[in-house]
mmCIF file of C-alpha atoms and ligand atoms in Angstrom:
data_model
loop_
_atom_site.group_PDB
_atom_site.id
_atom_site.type_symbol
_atom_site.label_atom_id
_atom_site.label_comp_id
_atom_site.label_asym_id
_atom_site.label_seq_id
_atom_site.Cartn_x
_atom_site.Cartn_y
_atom_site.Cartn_z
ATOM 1 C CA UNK D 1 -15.545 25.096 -17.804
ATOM 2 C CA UNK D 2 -15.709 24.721 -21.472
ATOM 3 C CA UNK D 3 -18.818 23.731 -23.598
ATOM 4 C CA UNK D 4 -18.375 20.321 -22.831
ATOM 5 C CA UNK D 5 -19.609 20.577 -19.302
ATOM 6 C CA UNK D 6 -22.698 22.397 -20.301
ATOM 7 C CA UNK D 7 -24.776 19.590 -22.243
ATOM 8 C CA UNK D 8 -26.527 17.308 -19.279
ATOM 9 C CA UNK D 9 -24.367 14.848 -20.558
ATOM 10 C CA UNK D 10 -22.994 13.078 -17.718
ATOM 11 C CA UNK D 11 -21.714 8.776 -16.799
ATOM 12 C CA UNK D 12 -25.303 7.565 -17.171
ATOM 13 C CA UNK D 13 -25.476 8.540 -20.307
ATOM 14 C CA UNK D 14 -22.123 6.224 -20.714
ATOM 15 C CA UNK D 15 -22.239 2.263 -21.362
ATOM 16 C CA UNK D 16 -20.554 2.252 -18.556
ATOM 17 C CA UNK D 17 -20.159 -1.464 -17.234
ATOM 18 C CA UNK D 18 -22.639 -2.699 -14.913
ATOM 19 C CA UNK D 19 -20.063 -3.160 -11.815
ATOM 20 C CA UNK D 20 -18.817 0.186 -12.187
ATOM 21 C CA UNK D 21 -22.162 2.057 -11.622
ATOM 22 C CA UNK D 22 -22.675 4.238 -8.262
ATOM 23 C CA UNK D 23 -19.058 3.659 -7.741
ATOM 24 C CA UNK D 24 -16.284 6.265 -6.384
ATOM 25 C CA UNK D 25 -12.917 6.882 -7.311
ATOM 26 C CA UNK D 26 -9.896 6.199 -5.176
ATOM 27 C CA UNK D 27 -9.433 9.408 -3.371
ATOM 28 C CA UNK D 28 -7.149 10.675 -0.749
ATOM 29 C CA UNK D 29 -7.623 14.893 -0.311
ATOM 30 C CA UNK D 30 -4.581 16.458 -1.933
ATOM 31 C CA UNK D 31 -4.202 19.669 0.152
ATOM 32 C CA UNK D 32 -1.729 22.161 0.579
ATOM 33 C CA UNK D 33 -1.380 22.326 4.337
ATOM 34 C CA UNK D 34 1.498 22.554 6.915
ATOM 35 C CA UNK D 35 1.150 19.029 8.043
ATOM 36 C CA UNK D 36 -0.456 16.473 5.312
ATOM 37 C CA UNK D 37 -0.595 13.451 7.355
ATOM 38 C CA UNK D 38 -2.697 11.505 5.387
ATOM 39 C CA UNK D 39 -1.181 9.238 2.733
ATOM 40 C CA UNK D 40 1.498 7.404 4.498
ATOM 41 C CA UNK D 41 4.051 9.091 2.737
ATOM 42 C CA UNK D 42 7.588 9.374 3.776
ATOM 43 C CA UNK D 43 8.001 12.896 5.191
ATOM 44 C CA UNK D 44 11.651 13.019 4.203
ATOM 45 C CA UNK D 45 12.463 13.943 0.441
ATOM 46 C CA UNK D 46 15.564 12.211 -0.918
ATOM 47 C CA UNK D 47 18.766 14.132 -0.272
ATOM 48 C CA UNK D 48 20.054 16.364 -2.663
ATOM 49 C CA UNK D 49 22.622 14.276 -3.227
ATOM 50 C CA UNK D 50 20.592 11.332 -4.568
ATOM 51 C CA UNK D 51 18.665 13.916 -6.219
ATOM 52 C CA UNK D 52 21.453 15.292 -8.783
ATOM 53 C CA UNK D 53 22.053 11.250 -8.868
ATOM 54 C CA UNK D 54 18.189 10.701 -10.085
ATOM 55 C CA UNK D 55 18.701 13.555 -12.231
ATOM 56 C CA UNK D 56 22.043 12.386 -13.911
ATOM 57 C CA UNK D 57 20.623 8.568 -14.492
ATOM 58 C CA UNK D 58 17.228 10.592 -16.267
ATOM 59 C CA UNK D 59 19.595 12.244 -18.417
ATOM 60 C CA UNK D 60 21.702 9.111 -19.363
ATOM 61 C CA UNK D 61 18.114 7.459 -20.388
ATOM 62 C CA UNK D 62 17.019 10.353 -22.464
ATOM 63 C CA UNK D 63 19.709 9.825 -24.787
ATOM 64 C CA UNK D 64 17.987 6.367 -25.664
ATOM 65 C CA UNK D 65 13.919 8.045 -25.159
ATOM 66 C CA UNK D 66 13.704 7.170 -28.837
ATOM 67 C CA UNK D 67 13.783 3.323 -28.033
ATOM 68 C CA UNK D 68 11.108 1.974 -26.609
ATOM 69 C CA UNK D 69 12.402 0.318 -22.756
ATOM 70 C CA UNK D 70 13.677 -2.967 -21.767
ATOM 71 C CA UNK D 71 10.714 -4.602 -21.518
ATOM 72 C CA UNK D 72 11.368 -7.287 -18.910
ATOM 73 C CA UNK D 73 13.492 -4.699 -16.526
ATOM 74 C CA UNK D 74 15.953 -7.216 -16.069
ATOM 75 C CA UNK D 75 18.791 -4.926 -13.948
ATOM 76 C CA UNK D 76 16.057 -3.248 -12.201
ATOM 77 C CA UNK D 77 14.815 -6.609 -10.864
ATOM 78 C CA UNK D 78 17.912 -7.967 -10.217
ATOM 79 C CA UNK D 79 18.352 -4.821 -7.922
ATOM 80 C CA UNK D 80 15.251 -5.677 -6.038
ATOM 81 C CA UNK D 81 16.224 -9.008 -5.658
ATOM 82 C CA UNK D 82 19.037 -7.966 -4.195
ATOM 83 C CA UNK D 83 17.591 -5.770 -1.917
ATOM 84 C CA UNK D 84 14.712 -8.241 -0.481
ATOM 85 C CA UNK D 85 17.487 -11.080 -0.078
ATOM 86 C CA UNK D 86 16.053 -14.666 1.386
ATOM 87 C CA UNK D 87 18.122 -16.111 -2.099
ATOM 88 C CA UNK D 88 15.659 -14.334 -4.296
ATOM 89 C CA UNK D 89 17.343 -13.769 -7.884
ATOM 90 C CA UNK D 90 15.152 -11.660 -11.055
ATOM 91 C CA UNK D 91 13.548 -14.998 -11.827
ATOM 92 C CA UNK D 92 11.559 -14.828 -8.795
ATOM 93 C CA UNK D 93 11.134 -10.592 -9.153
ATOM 94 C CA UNK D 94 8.186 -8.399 -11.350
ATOM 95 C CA UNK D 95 8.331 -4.631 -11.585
ATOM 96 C CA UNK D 96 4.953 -2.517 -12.043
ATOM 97 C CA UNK D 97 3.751 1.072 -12.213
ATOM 98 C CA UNK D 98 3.479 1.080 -8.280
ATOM 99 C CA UNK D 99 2.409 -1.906 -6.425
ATOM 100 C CA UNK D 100 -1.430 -0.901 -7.385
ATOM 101 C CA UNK D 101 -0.241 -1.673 -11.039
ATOM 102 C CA UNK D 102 1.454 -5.176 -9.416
ATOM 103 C CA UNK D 103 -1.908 -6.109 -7.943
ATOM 104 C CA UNK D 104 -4.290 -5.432 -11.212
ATOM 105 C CA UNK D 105 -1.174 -7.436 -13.468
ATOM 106 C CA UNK D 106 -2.294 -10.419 -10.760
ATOM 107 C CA UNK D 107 -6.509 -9.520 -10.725
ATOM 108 C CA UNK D 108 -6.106 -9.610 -14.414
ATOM 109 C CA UNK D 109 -4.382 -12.948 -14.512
ATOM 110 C CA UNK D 110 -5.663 -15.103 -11.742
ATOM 111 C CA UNK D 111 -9.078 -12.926 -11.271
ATOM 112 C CA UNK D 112 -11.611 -12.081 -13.899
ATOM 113 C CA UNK D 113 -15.683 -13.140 -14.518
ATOM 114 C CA UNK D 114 -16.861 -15.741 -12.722
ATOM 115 C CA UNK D 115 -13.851 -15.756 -9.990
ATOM 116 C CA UNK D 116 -13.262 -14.199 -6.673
ATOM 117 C CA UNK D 117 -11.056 -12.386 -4.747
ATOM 118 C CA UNK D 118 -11.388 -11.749 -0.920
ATOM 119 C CA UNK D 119 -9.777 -9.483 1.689
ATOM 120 C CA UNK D 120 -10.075 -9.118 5.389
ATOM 121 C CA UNK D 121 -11.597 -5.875 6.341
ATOM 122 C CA UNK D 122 -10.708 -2.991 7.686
ATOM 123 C CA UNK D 123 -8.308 -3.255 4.887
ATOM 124 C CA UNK D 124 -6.548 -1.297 2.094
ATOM 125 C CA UNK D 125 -9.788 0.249 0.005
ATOM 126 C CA UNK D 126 -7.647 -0.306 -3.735
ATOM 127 C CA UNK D 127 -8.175 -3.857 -3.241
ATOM 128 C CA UNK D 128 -12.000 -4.090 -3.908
ATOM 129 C CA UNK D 129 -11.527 -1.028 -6.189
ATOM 130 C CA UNK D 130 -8.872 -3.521 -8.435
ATOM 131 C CA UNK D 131 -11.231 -6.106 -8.159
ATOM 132 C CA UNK D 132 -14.282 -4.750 -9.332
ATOM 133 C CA UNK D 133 -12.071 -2.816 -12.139
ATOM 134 C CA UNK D 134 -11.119 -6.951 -13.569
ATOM 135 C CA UNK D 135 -14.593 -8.187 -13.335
ATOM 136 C CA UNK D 136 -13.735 -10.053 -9.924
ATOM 137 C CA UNK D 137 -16.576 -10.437 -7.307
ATOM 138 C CA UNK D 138 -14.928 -9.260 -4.011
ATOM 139 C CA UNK D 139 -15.832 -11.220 -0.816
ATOM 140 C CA UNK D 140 -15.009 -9.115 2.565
ATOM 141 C CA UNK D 141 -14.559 -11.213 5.911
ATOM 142 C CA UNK D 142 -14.595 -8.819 8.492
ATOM 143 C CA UNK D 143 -10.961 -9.241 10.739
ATOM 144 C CA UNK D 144 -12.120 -9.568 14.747
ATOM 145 C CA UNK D 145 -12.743 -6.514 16.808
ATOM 146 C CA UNK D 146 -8.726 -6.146 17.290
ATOM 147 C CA UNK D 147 -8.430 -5.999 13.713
ATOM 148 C CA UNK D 148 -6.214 -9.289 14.116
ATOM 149 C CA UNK D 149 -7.807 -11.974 11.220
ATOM 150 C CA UNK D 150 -8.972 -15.322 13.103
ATOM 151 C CA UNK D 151 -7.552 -18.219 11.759
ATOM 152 C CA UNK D 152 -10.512 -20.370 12.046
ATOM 153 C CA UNK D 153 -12.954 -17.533 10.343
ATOM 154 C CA UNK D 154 -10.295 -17.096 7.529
ATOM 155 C CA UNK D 155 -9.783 -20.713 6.712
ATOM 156 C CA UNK D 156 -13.527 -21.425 6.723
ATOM 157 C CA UNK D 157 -14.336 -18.698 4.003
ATOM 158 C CA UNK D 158 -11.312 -19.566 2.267
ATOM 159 C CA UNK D 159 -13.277 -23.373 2.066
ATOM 160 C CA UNK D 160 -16.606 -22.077 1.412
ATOM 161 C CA UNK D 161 -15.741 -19.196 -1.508
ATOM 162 C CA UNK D 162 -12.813 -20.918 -2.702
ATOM 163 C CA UNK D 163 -11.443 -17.427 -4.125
ATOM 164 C CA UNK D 164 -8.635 -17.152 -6.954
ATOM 165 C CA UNK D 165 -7.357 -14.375 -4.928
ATOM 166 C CA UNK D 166 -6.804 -13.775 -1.130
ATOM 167 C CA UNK D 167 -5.092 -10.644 0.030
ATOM 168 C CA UNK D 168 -3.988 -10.497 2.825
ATOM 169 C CA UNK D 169 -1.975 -7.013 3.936
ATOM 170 C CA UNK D 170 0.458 -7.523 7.102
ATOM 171 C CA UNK D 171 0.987 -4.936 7.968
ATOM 172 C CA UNK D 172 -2.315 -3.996 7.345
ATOM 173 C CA UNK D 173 -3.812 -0.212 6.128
ATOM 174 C CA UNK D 174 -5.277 1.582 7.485
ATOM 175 C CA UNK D 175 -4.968 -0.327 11.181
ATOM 176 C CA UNK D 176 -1.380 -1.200 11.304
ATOM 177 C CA UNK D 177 -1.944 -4.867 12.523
ATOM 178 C CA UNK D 178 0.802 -6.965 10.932
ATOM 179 C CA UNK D 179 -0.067 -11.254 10.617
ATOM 180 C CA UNK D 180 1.649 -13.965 12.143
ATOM 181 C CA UNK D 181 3.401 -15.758 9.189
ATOM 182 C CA UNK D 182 1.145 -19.030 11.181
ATOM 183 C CA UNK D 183 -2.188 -17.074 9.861
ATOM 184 C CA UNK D 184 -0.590 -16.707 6.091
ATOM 185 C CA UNK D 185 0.467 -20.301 6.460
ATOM 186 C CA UNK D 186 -2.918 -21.408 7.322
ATOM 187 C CA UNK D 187 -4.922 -19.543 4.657
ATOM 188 C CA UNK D 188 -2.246 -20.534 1.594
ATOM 189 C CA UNK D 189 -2.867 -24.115 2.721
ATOM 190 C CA UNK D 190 -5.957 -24.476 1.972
ATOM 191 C CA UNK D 191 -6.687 -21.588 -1.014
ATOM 192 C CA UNK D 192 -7.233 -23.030 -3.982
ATOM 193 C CA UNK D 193 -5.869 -19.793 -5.690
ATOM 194 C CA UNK D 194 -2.712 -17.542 -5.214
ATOM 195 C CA UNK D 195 -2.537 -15.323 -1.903
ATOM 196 C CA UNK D 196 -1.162 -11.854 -2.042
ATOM 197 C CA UNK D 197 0.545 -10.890 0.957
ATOM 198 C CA UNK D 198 0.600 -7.281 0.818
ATOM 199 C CA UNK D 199 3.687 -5.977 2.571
ATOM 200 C CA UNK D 200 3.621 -1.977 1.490
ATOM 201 C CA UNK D 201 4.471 -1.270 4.828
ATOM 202 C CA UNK D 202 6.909 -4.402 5.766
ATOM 203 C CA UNK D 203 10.239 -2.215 6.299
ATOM 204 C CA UNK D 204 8.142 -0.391 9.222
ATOM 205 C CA UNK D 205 7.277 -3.177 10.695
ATOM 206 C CA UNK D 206 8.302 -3.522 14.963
ATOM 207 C CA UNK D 207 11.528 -5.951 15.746
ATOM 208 C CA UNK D 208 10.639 -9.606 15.731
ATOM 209 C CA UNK D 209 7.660 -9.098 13.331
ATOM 210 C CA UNK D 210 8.502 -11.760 10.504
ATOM 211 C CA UNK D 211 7.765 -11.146 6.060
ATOM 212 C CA UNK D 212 6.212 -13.277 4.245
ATOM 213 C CA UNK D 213 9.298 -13.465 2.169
ATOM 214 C CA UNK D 214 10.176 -16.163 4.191
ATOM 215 C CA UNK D 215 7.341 -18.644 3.220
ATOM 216 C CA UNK D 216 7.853 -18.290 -0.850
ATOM 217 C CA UNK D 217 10.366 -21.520 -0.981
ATOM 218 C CA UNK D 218 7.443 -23.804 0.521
ATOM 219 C CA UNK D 219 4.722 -22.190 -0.846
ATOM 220 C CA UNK D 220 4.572 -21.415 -4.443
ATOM 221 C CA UNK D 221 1.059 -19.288 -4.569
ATOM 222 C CA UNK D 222 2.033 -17.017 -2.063
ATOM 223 C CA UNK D 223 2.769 -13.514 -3.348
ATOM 224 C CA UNK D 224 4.677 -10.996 -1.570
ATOM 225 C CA UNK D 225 3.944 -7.499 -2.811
ATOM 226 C CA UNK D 226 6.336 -4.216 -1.841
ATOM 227 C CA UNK D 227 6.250 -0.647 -3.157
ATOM 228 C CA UNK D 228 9.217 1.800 -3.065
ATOM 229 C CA UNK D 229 6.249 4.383 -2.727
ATOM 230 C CA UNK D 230 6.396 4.197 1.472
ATOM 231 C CA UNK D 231 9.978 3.589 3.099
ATOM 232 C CA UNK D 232 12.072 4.171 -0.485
ATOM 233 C CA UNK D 233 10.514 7.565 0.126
ATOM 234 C CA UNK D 234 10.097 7.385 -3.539
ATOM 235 C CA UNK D 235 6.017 7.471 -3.992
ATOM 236 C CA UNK D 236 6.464 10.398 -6.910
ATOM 237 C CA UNK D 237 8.375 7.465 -9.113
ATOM 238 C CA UNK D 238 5.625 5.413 -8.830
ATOM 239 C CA UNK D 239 7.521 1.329 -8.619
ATOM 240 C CA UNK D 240 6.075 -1.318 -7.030
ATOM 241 C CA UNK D 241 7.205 -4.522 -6.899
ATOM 242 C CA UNK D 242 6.466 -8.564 -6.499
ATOM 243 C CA UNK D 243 8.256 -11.015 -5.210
ATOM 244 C CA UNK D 244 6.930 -14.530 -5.824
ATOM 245 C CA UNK D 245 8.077 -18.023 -7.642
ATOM 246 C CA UNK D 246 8.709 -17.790 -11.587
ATOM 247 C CA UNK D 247 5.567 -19.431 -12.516
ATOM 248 C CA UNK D 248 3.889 -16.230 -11.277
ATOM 249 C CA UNK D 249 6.079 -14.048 -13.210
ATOM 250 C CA UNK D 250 5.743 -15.712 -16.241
ATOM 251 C CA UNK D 251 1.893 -15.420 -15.463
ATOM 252 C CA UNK D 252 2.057 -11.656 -14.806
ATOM 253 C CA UNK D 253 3.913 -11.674 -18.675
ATOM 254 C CA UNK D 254 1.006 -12.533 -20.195
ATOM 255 C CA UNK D 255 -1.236 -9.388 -19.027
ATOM 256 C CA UNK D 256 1.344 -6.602 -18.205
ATOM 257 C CA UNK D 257 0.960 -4.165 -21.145
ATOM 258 C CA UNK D 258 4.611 -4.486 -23.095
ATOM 259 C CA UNK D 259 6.996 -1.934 -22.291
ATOM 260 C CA UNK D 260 4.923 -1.006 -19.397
ATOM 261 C CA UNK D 261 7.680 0.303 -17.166
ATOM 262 C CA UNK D 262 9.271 3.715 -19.237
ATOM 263 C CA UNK D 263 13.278 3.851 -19.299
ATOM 264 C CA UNK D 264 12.839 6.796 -16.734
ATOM 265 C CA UNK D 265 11.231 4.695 -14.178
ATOM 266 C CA UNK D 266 13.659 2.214 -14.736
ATOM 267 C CA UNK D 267 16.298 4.468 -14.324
ATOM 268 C CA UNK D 268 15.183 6.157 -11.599
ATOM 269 C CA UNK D 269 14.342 2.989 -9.338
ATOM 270 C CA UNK D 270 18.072 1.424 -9.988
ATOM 271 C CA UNK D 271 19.242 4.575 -8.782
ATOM 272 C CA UNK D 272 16.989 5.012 -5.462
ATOM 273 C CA UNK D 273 18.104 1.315 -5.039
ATOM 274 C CA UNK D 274 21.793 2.225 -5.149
ATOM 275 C CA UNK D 275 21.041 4.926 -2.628
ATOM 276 C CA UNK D 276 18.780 2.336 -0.291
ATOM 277 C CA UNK D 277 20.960 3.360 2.810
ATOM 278 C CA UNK D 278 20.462 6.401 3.090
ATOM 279 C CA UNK D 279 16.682 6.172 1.514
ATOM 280 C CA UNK D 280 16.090 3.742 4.258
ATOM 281 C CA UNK D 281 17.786 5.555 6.736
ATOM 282 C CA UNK D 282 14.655 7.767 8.139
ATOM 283 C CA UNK D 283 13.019 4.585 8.523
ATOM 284 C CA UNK D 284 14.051 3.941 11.838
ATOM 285 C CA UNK D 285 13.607 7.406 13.016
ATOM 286 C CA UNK D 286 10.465 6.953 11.863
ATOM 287 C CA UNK D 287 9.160 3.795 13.809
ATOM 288 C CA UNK D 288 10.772 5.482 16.943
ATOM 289 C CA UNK D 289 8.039 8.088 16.260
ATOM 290 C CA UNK D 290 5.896 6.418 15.755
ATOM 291 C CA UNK D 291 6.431 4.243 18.813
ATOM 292 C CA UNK D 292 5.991 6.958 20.815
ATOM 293 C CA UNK D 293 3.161 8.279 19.366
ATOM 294 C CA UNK D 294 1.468 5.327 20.185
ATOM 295 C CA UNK D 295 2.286 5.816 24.237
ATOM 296 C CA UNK D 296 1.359 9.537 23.359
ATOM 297 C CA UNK D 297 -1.970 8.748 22.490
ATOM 298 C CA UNK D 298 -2.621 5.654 24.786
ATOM 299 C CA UNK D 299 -1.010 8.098 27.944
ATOM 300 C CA UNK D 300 -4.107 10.717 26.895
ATOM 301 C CA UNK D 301 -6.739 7.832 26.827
ATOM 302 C CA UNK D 302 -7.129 7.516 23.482
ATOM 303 C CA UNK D 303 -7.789 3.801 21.657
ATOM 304 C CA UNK D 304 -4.662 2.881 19.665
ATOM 305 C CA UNK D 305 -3.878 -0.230 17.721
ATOM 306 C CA UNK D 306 -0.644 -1.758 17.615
ATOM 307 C CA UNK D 307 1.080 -0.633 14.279
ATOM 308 C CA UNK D 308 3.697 -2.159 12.101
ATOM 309 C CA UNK D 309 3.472 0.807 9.899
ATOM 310 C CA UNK D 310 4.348 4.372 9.332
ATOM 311 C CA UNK D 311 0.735 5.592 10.442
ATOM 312 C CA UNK D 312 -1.558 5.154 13.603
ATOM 313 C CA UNK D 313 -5.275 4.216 13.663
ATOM 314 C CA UNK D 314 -6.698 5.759 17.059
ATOM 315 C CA UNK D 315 -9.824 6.486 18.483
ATOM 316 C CA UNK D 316 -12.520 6.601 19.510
ATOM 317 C CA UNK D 317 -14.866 9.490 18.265
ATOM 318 C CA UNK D 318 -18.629 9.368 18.318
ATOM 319 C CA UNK D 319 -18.185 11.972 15.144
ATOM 320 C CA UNK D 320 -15.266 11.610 14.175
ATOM 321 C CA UNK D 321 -15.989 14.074 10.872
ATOM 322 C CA UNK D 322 -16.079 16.699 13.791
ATOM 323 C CA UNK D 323 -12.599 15.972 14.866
ATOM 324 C CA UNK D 324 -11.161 15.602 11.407
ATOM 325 C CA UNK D 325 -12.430 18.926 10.384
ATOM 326 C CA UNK D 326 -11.085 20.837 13.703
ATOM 327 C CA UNK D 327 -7.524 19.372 12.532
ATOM 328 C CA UNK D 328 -7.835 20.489 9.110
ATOM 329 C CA UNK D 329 -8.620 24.153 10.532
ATOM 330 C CA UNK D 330 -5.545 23.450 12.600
ATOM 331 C CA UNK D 331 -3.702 22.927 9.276
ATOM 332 C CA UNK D 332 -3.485 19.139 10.075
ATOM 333 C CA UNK D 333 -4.995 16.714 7.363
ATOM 334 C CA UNK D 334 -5.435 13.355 8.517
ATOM 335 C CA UNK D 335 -7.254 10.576 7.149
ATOM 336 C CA UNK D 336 -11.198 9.511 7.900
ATOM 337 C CA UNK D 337 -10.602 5.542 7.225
ATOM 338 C CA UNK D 338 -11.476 2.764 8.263
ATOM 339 C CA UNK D 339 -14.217 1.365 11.261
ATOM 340 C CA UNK D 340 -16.326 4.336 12.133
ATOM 341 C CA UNK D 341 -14.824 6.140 15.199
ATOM 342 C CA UNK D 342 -11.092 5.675 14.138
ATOM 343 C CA UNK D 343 -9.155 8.255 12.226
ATOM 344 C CA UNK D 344 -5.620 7.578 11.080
ATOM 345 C CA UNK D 345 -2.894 9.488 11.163
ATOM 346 C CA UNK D 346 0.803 8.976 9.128
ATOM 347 C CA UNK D 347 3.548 9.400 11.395
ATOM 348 C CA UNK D 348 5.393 12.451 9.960
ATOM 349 C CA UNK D 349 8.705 14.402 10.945
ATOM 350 C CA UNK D 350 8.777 15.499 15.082
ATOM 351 C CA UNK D 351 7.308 18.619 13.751
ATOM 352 C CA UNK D 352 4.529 17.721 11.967
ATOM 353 C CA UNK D 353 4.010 15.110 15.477
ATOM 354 C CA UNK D 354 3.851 17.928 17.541
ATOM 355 C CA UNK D 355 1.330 20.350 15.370
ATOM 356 C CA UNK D 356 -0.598 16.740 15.224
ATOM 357 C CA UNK D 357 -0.392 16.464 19.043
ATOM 358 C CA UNK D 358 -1.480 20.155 20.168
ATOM 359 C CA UNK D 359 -4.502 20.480 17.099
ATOM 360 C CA UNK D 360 -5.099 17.222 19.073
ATOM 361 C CA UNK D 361 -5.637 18.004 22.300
ATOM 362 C CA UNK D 362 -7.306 20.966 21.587
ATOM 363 C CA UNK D 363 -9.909 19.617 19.030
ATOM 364 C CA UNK D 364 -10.452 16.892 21.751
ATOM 365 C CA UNK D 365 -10.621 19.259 24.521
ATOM 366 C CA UNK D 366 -8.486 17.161 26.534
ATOM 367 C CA UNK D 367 -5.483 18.889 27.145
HETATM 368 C C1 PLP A 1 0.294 2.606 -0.152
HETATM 369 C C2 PLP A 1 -0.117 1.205 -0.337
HETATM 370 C C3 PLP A 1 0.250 0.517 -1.493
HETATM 371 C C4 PLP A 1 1.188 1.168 -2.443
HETATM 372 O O1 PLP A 1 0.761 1.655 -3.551
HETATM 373 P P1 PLP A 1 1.770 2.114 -4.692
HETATM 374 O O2 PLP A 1 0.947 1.917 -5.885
HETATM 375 O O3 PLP A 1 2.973 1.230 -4.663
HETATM 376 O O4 PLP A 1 2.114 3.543 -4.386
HETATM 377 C C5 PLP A 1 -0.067 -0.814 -1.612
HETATM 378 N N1 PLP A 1 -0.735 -1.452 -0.645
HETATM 379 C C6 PLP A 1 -1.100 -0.825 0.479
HETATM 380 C C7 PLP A 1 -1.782 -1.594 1.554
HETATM 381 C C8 PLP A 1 -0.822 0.520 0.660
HETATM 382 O O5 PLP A 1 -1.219 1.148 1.766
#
């Protein structure tokens, strides 16, 4: 450590502001192990193929580094557009940094001092974090003991907090529950503010499980939010993405940072988008996996809820720390998230599912 480390000088000294005190950072474990299972990452890398594709597109923008990017992304939305269908066109289409970048673009614009945003909880932790970080008070409603989020309950603290911003994340992180579109209905009816339907996980989700995407013609402050980070396999590139009527857009022009999204990004996310086939293509090998995971873990007695997503939330562990830690030593890193006795694990490649299985049954004892 250099000299700077050595003074007693330390964030109370700092005029830091006053919602940020006693606060954490964001912070999944980055560990080199033989199965990380803990991010929801895509356990297939792009093919080598798309990779020399990635690689010739970079090249082709560095010629033009010396220009600052198209600031509005206009191809790279179009591409999206394209991709999410339901007659969406660019108008409708905003780019960010990752969908984390998305969601502080709308706290920034629809949240701020004196507003509110609110979630249903267990839910995705950046939420609160992105609140806090735009001056928004956050207001958690707990979902019901199946992690589902009762109608009723939702609507009524909709009416009594009358937040700027509801999120709402179907399917959710870190239980896997996704919402009937009835539920989203119900809570954009009567918010007075936009509603972010956060769909990181959507292209997971089980046959017969609707998006959101489908509610934007009647309902102009609903937001649908994606990322590229989870089934584009593409988390390294960092894009996330919005899908929402123009009005929003234009909204989310008035905060994003200008040229916000480099000419590499750019460049890179056409090209995944090209590739979406074969990107998308380990999807479906890996909600098979993950369906059978589930069965896995229900056939040993263990408490599983229904996922949507490329991760599990099971339980239950009177310390679950204990079990956690025995995985880790087994060179499996999970995640310790959400309700006390649940851990969750991302559903990874058959090999990683079968390290997570034995480490498993052995930390558990009940082989
Ligand atoms: C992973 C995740 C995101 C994605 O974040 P990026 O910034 O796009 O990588 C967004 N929402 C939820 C609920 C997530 O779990």
């Amino acid at each position: 450590m250099n000299d700077f480390g050595h003074d007693g000088f330390g964030l109370a000294d700092l005029p830091l502001r006053d919602a940020l005190r006693g606060q954490t950072p964001y912070g999944a474990p980055q560990l080199e192990v033989p199965a990380a299972l803990n991010t929801n990452e895509n356990p297939y890398p792009p093919s080598p193929r798309l990779a020399e594709a990635v690689g010739r597109a970079v090249a082709a923008a560095a010629t033009g580094l010396n220009r600052y990017p198209d600031r509005d992304a206009p191809k790279l939305r179009a591409a999206l557009a394209d991709y999410l269908g339901h007659g969406l066109d660019t108008s409708n289409v905003w780019a960010a940094n990752g969908s984390n970048e998305v969601l502080q673009q709308i706290l920034q614009a629809f949240g701020g001092p004196g507003r509110k945003a609110m979630g249903f909880e267990p839910s995705y932790s950046m939420h609160p974090i992105i609140a806090r970080g735009s001056g928004t008070e956050w207001v958690p409603v707990p979902r019901a003991p199946d992690f589902a989020v009762d109608v009723a309950a939702a609507v009524a603290a909709v009416e009594e907090h009358r937040p700027s911003v509801v999120f709402l994340t179907s399917p959710n992180n870190p239980t896997g529950t996704a919402l009937p579109l009835a539920t989203v209905e119900a809570v954009a009816r009567v918010a007075p503010g936009v509603v972010v339907v956060d769909e990181a996980y959507a292209e997971f989700r089980r046959e017969g499980t609707p998006s959101a995407l489908s509610l934007l013609p009647s309902l102009p402050r609903v937001i649908v939010s994606r990322t590229m980070s989870k089934a584009f396999a593409l988390a390294g590139a960092r894009l996330g993405y919005l899908a929402a009527h123009p009005a929003v857009v234009d909204a989310l022009q008035l905060v994003r940072l200008p040229y916000h999204l480099s000419a590499v990004t750019q460049a890179v996310a056409v090209t995944a988008l090209e590739h979406a086939e074969e990107l998308l293509g380990a999807v479906d090998r890996l909600r098979a996996e993950r369906d059978a995971l589930v069965d896995w873990l229900r056939g040993h007695g263990f408490a599983v809820a229904d996922s949507d997503a490329n991760f599990v939330l099971f339980g239950r562990f009177e310390d679950r720390s204990a079990v956690f830690e025995g995985m880790l030593e087994r060179g499996v890193l999970i995640r310790e998230v959400g309700p006390p006795e649940w851990l969750r694990v991302t559903v990874g490649t058959p090999e990683e599912m079968s390290a997570f299985r034995a480490a498993l049954l052995e930390v558990t004892g009940r082989a």
